Coordinates of C-alpha atoms in Angstrom, one line a residue:
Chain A
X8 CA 0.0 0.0 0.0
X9 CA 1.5 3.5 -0.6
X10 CA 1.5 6.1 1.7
X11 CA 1.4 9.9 0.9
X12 CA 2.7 12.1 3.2
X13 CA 2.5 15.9 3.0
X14 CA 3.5 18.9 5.4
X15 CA 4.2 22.3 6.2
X16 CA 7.4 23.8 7.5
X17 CA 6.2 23.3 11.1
X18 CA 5.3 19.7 10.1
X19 CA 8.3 18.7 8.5
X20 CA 9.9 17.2 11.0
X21 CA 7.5 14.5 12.3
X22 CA 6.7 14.2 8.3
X23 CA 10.5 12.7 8.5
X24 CA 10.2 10.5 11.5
X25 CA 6.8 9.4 9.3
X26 CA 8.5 8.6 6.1
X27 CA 11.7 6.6 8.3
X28 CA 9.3 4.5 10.4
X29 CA 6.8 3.7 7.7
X30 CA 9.8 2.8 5.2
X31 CA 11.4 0.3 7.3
X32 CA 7.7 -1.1 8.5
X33 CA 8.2 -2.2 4.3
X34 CA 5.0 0.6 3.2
X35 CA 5.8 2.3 -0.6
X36 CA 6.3 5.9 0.6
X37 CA 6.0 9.0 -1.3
X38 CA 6.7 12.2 0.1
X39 CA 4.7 15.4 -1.6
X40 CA 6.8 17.7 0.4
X41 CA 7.9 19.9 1.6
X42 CA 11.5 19.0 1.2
X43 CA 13.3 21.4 3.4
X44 CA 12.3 23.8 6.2
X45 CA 11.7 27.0 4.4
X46 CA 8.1 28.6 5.5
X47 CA 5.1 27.5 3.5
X48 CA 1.4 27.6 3.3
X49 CA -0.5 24.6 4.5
X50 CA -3.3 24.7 1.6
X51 CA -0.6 24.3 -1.4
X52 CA 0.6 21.1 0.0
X53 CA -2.8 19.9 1.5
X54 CA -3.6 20.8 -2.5
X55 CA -0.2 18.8 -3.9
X56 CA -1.4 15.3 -1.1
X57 CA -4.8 15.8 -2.6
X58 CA -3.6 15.9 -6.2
X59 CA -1.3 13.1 -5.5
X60 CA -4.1 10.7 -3.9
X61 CA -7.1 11.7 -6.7
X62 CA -5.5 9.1 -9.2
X63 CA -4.9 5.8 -6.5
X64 CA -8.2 5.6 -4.7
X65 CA -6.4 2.5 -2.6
X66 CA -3.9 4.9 -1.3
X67 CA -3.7 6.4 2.6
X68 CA -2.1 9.5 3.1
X69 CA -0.8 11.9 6.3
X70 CA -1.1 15.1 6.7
X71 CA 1.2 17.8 9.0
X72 CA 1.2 20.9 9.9
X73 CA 1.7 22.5 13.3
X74 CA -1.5 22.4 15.4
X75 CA -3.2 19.7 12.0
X76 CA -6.1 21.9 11.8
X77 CA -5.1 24.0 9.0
X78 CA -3.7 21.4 6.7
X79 CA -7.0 19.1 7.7
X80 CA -9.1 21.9 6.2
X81 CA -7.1 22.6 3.5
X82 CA -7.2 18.4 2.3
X83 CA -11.1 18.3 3.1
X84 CA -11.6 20.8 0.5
X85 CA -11.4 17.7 -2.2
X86 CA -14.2 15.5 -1.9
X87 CA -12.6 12.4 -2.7
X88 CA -10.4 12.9 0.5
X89 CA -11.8 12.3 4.1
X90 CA -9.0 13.2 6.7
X91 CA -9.3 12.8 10.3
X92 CA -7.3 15.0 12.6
X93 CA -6.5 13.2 15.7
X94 CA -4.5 13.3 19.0
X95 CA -5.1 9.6 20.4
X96 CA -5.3 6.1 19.3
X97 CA -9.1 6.3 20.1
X98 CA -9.7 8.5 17.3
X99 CA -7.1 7.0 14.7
X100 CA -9.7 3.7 15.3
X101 CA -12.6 5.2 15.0
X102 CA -11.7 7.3 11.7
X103 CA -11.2 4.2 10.4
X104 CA -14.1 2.3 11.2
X105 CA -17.0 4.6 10.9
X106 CA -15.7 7.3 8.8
X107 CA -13.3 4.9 6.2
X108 CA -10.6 8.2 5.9
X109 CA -7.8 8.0 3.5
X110 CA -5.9 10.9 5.6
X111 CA -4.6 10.8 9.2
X112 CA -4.2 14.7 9.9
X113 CA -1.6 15.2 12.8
X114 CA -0.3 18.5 14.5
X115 CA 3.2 18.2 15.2
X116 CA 3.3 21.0 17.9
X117 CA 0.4 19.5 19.7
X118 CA 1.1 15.7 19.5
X119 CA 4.1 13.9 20.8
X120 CA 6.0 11.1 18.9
X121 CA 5.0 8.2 20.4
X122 CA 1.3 9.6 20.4
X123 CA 1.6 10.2 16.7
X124 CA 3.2 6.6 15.7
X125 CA 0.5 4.7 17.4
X126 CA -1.9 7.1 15.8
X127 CA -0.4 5.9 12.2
X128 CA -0.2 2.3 13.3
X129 CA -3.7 2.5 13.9
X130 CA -5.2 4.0 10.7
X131 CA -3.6 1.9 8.9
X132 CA -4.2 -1.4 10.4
X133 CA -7.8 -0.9 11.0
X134 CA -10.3 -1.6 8.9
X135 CA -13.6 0.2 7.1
X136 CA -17.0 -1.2 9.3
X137 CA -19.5 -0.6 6.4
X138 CA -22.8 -0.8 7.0
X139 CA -25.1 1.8 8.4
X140 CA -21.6 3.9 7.6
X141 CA -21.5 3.4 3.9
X142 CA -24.1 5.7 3.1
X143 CA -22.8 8.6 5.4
X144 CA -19.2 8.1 3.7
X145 CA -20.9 7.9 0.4
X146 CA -22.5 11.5 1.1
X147 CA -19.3 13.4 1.8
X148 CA -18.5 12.9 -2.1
X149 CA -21.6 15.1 -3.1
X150 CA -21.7 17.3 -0.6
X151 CA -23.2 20.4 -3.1
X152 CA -26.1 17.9 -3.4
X153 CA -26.9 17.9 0.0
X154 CA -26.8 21.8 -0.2
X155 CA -30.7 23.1 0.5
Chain B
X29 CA -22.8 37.3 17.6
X30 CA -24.9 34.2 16.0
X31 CA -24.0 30.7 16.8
X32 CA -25.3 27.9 14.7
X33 CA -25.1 24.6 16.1
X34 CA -25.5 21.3 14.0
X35 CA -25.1 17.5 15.1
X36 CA -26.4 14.2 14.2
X37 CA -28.2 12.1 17.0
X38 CA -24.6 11.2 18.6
X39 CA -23.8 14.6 18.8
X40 CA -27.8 15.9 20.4
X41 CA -27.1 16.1 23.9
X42 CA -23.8 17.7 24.1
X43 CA -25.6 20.2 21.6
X44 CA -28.6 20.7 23.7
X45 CA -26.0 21.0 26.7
X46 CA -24.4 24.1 24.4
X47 CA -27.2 25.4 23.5
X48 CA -28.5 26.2 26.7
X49 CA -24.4 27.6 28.3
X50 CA -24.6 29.9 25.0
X51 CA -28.0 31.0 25.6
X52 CA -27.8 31.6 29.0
X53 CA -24.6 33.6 28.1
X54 CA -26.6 36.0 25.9
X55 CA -25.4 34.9 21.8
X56 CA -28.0 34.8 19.6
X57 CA -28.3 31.0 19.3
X58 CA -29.8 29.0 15.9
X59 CA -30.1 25.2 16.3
X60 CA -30.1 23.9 12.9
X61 CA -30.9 20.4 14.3
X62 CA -31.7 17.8 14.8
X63 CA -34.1 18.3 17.1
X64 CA -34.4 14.9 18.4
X65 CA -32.5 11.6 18.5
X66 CA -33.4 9.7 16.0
X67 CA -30.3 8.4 13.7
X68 CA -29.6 10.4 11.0
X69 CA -26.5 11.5 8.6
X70 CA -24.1 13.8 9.7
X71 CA -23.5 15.0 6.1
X72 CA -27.1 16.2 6.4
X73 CA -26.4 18.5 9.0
X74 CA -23.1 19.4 7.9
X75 CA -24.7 20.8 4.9
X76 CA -27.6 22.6 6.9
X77 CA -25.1 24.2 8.8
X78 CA -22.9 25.0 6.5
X79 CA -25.7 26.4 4.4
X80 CA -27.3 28.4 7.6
X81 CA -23.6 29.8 7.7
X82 CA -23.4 30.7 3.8
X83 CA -25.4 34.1 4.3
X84 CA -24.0 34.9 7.5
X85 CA -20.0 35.7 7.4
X86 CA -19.7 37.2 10.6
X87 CA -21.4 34.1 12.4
X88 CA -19.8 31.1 14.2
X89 CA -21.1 27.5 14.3
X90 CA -20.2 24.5 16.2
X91 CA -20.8 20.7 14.7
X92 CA -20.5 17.5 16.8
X93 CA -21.1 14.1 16.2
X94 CA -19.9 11.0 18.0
X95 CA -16.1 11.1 17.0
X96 CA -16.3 14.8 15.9
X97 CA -14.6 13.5 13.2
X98 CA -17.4 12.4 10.3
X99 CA -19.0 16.1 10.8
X100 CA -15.6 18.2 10.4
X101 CA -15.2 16.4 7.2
X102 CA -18.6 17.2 6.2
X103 CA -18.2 21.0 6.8
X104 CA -14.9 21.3 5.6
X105 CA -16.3 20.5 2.1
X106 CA -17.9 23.9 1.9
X107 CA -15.4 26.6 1.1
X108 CA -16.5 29.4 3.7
X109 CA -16.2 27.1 6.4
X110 CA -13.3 27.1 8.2
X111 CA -13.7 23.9 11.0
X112 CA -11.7 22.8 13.1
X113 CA -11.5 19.5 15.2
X114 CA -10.9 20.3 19.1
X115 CA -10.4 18.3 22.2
X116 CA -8.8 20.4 24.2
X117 CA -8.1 24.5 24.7
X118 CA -4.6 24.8 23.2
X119 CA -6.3 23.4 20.1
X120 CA -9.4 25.6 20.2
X121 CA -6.6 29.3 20.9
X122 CA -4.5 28.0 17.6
X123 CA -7.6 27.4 15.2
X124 CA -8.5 30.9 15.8
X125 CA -5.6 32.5 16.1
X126 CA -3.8 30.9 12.9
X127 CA -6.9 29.4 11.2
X128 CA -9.6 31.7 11.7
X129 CA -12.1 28.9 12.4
X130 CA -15.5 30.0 11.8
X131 CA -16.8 26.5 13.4
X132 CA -16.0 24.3 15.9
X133 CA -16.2 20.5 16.0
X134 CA -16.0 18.3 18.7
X135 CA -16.6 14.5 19.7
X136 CA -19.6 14.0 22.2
X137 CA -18.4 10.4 22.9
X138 CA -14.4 11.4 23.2
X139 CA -14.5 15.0 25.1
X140 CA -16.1 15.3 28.6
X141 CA -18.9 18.3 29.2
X142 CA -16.1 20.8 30.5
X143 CA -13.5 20.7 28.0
X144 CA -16.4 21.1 25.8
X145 CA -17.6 24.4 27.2
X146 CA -13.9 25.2 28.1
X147 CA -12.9 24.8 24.3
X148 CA -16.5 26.5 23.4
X149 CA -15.4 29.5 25.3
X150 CA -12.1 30.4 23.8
X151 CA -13.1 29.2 20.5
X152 CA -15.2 32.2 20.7
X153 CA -13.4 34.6 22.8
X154 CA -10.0 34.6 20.4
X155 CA -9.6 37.2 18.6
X156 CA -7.1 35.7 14.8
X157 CA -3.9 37.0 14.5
X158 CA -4.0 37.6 10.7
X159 CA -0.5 38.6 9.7
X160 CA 1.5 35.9 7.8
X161 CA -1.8 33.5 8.4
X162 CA -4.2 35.6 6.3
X163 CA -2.9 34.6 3.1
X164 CA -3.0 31.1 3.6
X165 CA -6.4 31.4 5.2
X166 CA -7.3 33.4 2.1
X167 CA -5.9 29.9 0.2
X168 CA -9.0 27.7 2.1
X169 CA -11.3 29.6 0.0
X170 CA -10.1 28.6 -3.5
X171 CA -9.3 24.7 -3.5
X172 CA -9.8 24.4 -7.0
X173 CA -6.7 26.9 -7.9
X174 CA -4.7 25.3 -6.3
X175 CA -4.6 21.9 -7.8
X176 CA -1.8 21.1 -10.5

């Protein structure tokens, strides 16, 4: 499975630690950038991890920025993405389950590293419930229909 | 000030809970539902909210389902909305400060009733910083431009 992973400057450096420890746990990493620590905005490369995940709809991706709230807007903008910004495992699980997201969203200034790896071990281990969920993850691909 | 609060049936009690601190604190309060606890999709009232919202930029709104999660995705899909996903007060300072979050979403099932109201209070009390944040704040509002 390849896993997309996309920052900000103030997310670069757990966006390393992510691309290291997925790597050696054997995933096909791709890393949208940023590739150094020079200040950037959060939507382009929320925009560049959504671009990148568009054409594999069997791809996960993670998503960093300092506090994970502005790069988890910025990714929601595309309805084929659904990313979760978390702080514990409990969440990471239930993302999963209920929600089937495609992007953890994690805020490197808020979340320390061990927090953050069981966050990714979870998402990516755990698997889509379906049922009475399917129809609530269906509707976040149209939302201008559900617009009164 | 208006606050518009939205939730599906996971999500109706801590609502009711917030409507009632808000009101008693003297905001103008709309609950755009649901009004009881049957099952229903959050999408649904992502989209009500999101559409009360629409006319109304000077407004804030909070969303809440079980996780928090499923509704933050839902709102985030509409360009004016600005959500973000809380669970505790550091988180609720930054998304104003740096995001200018026009709604709040929290987790009835993962958030106790006075982080809730905690959050709920300086999500609405913080003032954002604009400077360097207002041009990738500015970014949120035009996904489609940004994709490559």
């Amino acid at each position: 499975m390849t896993v997309y992973l996309a920052s900000d400057h103030a997310g670069f450096d757990l966006k390393a630690a992510l691309v290291a420890f997925l790597t050696e746990k054997g995933f096909d990493v791709t890393d949208v950038g940023p590739h150094d620590k020079t200040s950037v905005d959060y939507p382009d490369y929320g925009a560049a991890l959504a671009a990148a995940m568009k054409a594999d709809d069997t791809a996960s991706g993670i998503a960093i920025c300092g506090s994970g709230i502005g790069i988890s807007i910025a990714v929601n903008r595309y309805p084929w993405i659904r990313a979760a910004l978390v702080s514990d495992m409990t969440a990471a699980r239930l993302c999963r389950e209920h929600n089937n997201a495609n992007v953890l969203a994690l805020g490197e200034r808020l979340v320390g590293i061990q927090t953050a790896l069981d966050c990714v071990d979870t998402f990516l281990s755990t698997p889509f419930e379906g049922g009475r969920h399917e129809r609530r993850v269906t509707k976040l691909s149209r939302p201008n229909e559900l617009l009164s």
